[in-house]
mmCIF file of C-alpha atoms in Angstrom:
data_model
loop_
_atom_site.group_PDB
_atom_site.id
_atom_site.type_symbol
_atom_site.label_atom_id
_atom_site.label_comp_id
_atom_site.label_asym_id
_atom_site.label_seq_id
_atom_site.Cartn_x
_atom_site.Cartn_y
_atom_site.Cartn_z
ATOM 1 C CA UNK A 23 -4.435 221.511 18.592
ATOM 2 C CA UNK A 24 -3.144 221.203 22.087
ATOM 3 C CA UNK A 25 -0.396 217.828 23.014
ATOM 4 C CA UNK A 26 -3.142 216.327 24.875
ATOM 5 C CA UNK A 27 -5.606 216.469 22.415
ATOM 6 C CA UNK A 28 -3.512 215.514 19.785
ATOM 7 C CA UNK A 29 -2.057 212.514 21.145
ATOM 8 C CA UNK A 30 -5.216 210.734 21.757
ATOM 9 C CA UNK A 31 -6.606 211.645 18.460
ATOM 10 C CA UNK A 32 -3.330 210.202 16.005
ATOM 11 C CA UNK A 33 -3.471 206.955 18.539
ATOM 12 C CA UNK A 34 -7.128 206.806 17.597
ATOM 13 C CA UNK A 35 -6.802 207.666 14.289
ATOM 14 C CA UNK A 36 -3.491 204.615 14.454
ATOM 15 C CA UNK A 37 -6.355 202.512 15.893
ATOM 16 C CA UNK A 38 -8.805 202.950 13.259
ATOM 17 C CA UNK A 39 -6.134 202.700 10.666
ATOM 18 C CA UNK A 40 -5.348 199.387 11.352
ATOM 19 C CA UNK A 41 -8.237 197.452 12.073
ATOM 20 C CA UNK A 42 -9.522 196.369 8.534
ATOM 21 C CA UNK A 43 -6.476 193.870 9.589
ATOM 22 C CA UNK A 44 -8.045 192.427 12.608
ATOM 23 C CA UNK A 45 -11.365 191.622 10.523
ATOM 24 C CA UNK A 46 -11.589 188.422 9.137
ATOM 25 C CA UNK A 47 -12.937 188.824 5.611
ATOM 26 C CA UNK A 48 -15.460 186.255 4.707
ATOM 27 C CA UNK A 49 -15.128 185.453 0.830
ATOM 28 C CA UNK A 50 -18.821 183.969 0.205
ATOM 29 C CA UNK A 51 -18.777 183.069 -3.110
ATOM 30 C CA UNK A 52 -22.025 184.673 -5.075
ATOM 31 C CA UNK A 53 -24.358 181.773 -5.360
ATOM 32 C CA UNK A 54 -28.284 181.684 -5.807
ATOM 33 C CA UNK A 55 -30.088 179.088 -3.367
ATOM 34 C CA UNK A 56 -33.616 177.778 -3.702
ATOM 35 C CA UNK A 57 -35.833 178.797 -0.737
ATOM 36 C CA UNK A 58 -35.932 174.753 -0.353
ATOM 37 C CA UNK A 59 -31.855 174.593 -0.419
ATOM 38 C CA UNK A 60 -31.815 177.924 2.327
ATOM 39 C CA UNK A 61 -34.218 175.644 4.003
ATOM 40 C CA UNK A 62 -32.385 173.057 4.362
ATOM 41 C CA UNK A 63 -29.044 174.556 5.300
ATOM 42 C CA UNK A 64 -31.018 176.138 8.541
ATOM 43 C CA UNK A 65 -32.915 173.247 9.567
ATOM 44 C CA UNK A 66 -29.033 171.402 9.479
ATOM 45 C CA UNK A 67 -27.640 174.462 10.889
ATOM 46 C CA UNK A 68 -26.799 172.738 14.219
ATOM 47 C CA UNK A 69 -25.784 169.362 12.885
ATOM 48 C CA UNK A 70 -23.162 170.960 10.177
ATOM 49 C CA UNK A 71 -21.699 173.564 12.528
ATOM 50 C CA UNK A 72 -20.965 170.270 15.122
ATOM 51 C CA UNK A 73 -19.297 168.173 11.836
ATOM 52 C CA UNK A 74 -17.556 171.352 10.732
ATOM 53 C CA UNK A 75 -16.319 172.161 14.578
ATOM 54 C CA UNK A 76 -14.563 168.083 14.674
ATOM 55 C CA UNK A 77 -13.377 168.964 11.485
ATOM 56 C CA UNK A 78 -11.866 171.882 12.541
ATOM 57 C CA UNK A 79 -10.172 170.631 15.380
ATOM 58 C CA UNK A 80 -8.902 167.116 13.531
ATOM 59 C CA UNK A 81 -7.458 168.858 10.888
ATOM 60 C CA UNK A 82 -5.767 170.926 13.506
ATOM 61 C CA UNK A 83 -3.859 168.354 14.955
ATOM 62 C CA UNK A 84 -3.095 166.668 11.481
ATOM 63 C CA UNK A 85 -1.514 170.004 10.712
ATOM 64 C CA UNK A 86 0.515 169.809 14.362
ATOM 65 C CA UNK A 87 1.491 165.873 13.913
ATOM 66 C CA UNK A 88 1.546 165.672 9.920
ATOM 67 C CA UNK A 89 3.638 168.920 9.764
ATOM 68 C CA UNK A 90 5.805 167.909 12.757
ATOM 69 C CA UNK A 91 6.679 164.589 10.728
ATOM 70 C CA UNK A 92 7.348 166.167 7.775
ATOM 71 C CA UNK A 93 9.737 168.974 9.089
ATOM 72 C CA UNK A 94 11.617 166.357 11.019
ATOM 73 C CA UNK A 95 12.288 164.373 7.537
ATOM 74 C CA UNK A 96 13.270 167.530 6.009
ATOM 75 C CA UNK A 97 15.417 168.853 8.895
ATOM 76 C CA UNK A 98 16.821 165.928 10.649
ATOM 77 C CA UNK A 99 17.500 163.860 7.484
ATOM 78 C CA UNK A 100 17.153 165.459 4.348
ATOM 79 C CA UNK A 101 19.537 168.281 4.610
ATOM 80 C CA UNK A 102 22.082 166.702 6.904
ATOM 81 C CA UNK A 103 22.503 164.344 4.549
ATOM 82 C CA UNK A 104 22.804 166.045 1.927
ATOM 83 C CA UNK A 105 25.206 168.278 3.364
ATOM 84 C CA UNK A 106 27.380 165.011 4.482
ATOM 85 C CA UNK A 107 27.899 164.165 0.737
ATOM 86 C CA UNK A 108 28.156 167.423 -0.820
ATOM 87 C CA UNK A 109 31.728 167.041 1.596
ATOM 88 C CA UNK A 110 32.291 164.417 -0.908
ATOM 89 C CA UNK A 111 33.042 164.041 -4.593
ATOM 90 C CA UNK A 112 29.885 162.355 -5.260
ATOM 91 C CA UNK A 113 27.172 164.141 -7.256
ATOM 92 C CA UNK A 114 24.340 165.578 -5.255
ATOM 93 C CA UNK A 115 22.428 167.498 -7.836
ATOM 94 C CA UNK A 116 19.617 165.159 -7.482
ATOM 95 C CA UNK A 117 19.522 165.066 -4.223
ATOM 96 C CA UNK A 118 19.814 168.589 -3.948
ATOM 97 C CA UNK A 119 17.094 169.273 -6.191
ATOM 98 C CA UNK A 120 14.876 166.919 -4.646
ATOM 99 C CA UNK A 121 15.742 168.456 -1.274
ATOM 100 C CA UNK A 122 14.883 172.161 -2.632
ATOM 101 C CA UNK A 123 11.673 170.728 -3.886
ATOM 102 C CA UNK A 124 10.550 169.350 -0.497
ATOM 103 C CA UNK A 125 11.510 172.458 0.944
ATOM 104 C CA UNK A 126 9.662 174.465 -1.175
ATOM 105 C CA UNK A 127 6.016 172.231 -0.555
ATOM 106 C CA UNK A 128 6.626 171.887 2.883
ATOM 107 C CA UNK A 129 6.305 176.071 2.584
ATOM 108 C CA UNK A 130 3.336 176.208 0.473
ATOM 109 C CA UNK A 131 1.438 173.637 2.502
ATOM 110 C CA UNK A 132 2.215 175.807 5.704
ATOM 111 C CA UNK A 133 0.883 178.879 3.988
ATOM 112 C CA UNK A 134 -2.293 177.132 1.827
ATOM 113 C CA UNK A 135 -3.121 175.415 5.743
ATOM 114 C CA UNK A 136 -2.796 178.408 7.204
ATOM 115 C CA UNK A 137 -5.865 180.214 4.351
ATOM 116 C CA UNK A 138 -7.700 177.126 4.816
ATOM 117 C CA UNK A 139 -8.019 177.148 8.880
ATOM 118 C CA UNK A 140 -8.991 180.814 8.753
ATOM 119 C CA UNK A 141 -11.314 180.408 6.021
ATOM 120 C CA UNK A 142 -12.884 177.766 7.822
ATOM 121 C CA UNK A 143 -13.140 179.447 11.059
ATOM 122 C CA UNK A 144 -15.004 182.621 9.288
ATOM 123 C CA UNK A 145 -17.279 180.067 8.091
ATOM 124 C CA UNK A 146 -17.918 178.758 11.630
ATOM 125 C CA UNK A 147 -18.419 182.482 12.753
ATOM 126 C CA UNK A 148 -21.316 183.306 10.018
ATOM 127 C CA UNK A 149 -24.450 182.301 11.678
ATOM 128 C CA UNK A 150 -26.185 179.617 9.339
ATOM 129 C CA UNK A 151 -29.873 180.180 10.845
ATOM 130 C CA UNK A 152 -29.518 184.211 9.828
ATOM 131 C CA UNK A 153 -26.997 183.837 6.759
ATOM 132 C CA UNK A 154 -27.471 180.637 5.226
ATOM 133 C CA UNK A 155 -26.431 181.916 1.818
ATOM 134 C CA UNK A 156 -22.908 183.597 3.017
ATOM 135 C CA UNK A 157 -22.831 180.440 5.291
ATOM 136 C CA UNK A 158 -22.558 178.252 1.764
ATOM 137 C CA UNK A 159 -20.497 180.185 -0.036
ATOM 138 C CA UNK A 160 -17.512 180.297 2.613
ATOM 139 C CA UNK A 161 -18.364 176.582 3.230
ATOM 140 C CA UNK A 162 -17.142 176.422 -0.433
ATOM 141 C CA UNK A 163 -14.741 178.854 -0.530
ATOM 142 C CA UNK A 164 -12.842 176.572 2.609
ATOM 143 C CA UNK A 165 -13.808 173.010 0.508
ATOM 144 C CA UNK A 166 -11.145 174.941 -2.010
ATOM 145 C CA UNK A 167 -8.641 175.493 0.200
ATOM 146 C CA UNK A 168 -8.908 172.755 1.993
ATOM 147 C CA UNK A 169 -7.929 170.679 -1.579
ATOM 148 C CA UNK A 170 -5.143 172.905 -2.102
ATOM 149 C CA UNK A 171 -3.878 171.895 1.307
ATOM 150 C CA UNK A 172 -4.343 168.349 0.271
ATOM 151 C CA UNK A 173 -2.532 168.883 -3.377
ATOM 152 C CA UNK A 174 -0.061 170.066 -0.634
ATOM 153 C CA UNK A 175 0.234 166.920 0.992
ATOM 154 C CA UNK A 176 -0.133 164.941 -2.559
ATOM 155 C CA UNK A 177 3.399 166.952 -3.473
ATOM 156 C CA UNK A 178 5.133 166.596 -0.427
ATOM 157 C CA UNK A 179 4.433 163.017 -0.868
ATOM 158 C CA UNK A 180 5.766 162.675 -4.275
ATOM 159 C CA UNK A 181 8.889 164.800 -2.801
ATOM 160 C CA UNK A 182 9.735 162.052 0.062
ATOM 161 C CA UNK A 183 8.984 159.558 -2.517
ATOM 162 C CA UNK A 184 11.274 160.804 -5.162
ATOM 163 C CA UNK A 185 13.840 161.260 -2.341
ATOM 164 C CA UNK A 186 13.688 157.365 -1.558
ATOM 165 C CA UNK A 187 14.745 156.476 -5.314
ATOM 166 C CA UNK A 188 17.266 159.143 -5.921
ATOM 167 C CA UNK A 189 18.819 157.268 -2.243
ATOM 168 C CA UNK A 190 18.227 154.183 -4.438
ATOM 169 C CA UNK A 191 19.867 155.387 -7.191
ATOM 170 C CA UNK A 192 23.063 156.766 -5.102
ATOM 171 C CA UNK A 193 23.318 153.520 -3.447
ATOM 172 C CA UNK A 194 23.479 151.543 -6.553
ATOM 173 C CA UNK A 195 25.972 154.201 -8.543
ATOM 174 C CA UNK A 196 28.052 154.041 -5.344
ATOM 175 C CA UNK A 197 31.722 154.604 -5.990
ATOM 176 C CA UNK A 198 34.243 154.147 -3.258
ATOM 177 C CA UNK A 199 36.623 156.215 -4.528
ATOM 178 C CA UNK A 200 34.593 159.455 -4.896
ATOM 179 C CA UNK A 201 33.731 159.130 -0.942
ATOM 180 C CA UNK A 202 36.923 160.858 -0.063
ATOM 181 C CA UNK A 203 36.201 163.759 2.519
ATOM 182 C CA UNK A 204 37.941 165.314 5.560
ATOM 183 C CA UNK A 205 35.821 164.872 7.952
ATOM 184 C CA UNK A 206 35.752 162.107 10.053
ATOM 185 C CA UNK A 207 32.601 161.036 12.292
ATOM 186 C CA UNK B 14 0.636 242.521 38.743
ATOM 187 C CA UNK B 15 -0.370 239.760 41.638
ATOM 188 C CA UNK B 16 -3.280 239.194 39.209
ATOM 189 C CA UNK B 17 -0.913 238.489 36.003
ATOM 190 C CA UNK B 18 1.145 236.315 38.510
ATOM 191 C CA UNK B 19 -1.769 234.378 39.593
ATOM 192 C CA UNK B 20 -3.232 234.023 35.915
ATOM 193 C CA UNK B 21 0.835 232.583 35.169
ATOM 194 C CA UNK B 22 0.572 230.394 37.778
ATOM 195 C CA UNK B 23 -2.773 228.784 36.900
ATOM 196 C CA UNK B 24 -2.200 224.635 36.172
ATOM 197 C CA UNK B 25 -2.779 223.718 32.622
ATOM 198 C CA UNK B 26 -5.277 220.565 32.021
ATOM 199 C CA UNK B 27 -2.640 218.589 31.797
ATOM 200 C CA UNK B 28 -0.816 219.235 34.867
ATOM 201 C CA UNK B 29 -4.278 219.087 36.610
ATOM 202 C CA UNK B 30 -5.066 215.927 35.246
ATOM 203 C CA UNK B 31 -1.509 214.105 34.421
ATOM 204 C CA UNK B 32 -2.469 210.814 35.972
ATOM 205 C CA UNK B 33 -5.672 210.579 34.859
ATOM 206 C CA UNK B 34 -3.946 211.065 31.382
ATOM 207 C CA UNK B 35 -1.106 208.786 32.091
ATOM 208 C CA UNK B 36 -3.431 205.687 32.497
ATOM 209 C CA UNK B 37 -5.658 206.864 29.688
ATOM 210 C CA UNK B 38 -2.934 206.631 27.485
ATOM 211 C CA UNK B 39 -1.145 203.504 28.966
ATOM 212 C CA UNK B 40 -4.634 201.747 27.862
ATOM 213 C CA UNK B 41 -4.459 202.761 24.637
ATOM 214 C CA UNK B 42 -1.263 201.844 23.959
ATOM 215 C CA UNK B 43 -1.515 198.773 25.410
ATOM 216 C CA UNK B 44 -4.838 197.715 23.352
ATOM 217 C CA UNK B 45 -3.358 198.785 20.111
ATOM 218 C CA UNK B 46 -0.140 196.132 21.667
ATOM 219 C CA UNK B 47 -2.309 193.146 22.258
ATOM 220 C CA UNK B 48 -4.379 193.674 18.398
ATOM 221 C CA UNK B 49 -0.901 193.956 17.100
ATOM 222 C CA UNK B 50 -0.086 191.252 19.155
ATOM 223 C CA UNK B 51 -2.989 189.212 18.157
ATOM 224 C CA UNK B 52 -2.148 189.844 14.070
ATOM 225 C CA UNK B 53 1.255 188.703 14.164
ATOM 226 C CA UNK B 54 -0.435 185.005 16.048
ATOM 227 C CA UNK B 55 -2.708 184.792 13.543
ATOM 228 C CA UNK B 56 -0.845 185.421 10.282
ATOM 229 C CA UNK B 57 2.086 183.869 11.809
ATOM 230 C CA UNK B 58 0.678 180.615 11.890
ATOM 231 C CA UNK B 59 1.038 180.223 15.084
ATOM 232 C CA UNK B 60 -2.550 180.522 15.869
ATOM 233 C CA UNK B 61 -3.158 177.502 13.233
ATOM 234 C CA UNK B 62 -0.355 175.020 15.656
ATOM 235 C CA UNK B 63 -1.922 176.063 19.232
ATOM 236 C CA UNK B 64 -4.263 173.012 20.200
ATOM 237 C CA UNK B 65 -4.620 175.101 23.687
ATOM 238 C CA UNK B 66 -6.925 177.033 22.158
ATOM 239 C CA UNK B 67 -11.038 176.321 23.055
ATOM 240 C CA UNK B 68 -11.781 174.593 20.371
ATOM 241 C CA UNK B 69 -8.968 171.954 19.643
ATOM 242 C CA UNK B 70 -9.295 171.000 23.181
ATOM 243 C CA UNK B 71 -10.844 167.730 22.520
ATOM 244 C CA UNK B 72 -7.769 166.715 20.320
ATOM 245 C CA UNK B 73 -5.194 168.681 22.252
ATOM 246 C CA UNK B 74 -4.497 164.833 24.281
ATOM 247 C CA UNK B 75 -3.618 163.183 21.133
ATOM 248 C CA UNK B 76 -0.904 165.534 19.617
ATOM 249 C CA UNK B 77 2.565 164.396 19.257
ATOM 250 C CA UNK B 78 4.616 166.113 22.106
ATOM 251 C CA UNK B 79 7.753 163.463 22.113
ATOM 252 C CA UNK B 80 9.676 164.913 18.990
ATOM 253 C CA UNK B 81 13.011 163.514 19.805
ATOM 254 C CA UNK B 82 12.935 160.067 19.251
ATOM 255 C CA UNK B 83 13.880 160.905 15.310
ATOM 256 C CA UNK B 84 17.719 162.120 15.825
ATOM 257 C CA UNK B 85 19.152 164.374 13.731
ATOM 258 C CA UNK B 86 21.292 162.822 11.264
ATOM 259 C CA UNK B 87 25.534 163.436 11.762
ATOM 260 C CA UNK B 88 25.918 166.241 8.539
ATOM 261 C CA UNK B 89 29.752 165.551 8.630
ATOM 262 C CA UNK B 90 31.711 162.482 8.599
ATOM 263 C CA UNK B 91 32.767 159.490 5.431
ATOM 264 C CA UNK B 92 29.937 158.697 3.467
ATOM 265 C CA UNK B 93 30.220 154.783 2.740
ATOM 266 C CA UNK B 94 27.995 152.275 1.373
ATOM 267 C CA UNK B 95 27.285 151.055 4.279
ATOM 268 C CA UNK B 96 26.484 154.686 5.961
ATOM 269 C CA UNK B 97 24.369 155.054 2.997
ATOM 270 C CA UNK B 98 22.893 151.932 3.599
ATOM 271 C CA UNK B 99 21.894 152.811 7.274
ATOM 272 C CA UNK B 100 20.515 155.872 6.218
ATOM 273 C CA UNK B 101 18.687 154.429 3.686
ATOM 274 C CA UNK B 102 16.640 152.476 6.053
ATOM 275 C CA UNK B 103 15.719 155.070 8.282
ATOM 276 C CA UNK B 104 14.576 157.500 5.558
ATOM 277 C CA UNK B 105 12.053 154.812 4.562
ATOM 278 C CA UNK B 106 11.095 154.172 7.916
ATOM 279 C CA UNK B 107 10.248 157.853 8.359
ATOM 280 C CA UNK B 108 8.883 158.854 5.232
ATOM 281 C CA UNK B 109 7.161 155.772 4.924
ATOM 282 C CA UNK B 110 4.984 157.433 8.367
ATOM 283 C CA UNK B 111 3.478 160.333 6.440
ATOM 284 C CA UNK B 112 2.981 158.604 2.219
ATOM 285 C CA UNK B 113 0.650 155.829 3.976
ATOM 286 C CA UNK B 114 -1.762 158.848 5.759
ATOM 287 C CA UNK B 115 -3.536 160.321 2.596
ATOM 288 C CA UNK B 116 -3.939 163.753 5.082
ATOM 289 C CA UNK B 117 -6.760 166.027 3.841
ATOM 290 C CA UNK B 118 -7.963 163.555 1.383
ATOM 291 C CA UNK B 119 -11.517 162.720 0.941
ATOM 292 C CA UNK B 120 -14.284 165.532 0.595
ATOM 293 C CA UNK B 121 -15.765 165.985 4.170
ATOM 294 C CA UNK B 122 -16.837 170.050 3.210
ATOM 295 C CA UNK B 123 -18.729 168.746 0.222
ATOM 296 C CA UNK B 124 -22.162 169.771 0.353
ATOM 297 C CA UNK B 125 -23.899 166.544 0.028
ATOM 298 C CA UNK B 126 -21.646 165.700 2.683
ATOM 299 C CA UNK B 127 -22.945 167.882 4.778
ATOM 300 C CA UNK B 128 -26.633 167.523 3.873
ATOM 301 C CA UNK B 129 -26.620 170.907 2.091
ATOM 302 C CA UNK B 130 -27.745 170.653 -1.151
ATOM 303 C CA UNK B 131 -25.503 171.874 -4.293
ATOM 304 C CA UNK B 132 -26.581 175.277 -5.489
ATOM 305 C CA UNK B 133 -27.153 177.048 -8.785
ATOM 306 C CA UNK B 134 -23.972 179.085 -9.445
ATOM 307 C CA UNK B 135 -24.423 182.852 -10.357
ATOM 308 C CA UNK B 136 -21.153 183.635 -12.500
#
């Protein structure tokens, strides 16, 4: 096969290779609807696209202003903190734990928001007047997510939480003479 | 012999049609760029934070731009009662900002909710 040929037809073939990546799959969970329940999800159609759309978009900026908040506690407090007293002679195992914990939700609530908002935009791409059935079943497939995303938040919470009374707890042990460090601020 | 010359000298298809070729190619390339491109922003999560896109537009007023007035807290220096103290008060302060907001709570995608009735599960 000639160069010119060739090229074109690996770039193609390159092309081809990679695009079951660009689809969005749409996971509609196998359900059986009633005629009257397919009826009603068309007739709606317009009315639940709008509510899912707002929902869509609020969520979005939870995720920007939620997620900003928490990073910032993580990042800005948390672990310079922590890193100020492990200078010390003071224990920081719970602290440290705590702080690995946080670290570790904060990940899996970027990730498990990150399924849930493209889950929920195949669901706004599947027409609900043509597809009602596939329409329901990634409406339900993104009500999933969308409480793993909130056991997310539920965790994080406990995290910051837990945080606050292991600061308790330091405050109260506090003994001056394990404060020693060499740094100076 | 002029005639084997003349054969020799003859432009391949590519030399005849190099440019042509040239942008062909620079197209292709630069489509399969922008899908790569476009993967990497949406399994980034980058996609997921970008309230310029069309549809966050009617929220994109409301996010949080000013970031800065939480300073970073000083990771060196003596750690005193007092400093722990201090501290103390503006963890709760922060965290305190994000426990009160029960985000993604309630059950908005439930299908009463949404006036679509609750199916008969095929398992």
């Amino acid at each position: 096969m000639k160069l010119h040929i060739r090229i074109p037809v690996i770039i193609i073939a390159f092309a081809i290779a990679l695009s079951p990546l660009f689809v969005l799959q749409v996971n509609a969970q196998e359900a059986t609807l009633s005629d009257d329940q397919l009826a009603a999800i068309r007739s709606n159609c317009s009315s639940t696209t709008n509510t899912l759309n707002q929902l869509h978009s609020n969520d979005a900026l939870l995720r920007v202003n939620q997620g900003q908040l928490y990073e910032s506690i993580l990042t800005k407090l948390i672990q310079p903190f922590d890193e100020r007293v492990s200078h010390t002679s003071f224990s920081t195992s719970d602290l440290k734990s705590i702080e690995t914990n946080y670290g570790q939700a904060l990940n899996s609530f970027r990730t498990d928001y990150q399924t849930y908002e493209q889950q929920l935009s195949s669901a706004l791409n599947v027409n609900c007047s043509k597809q009602p059935q596939q329409f329901y079943g990634s409406i339900d497939q993104a009500r999933t997510d969308r409480n793993i995303v909130h056991a997310d938040i539920v965790q994080l919470n406990a995290d910051a939480t837990d945080y606050q009374a292991a600061l308790k707890a330091f405050e109260q042990n506090y003994d001056p003479t394990a404060a020693s460090t060499g740094d100076t601020n | 012999m002029d005639e084997v010359e003349e054969v020799k000298k003859k432009p391949s298809y590519m030399s005849e049609h190099k440019f042509l070729l040239l942008i062909a190619y620079s197209i292709i390339v630069s489509l399969i760029l922008v899908g790569i491109s476009l993967e990497i922003y949406n399994e980034s999560g980058a996609a997921q934070l970008d309230l310029s896109r069309p549809g966050y537009r009617s929220v994109q007023s409301k996010a949080i731009t000013n970031d800065n007035e939480l300073q970073t807290y000083p990771s060196t220096g003596t750690v005193t009662l007092s400093t722990v103290q201090q501290f103390e008060a503006i963890y709760n302060k922060e965290s305190q900002q994000v426990t009160n907001i029960d985000a993604y709570g309630g059950d908005p995608l439930n299908p009463d909710a949404l006036e679509i009735s609750t199916p008969t599960t095929d398992q």
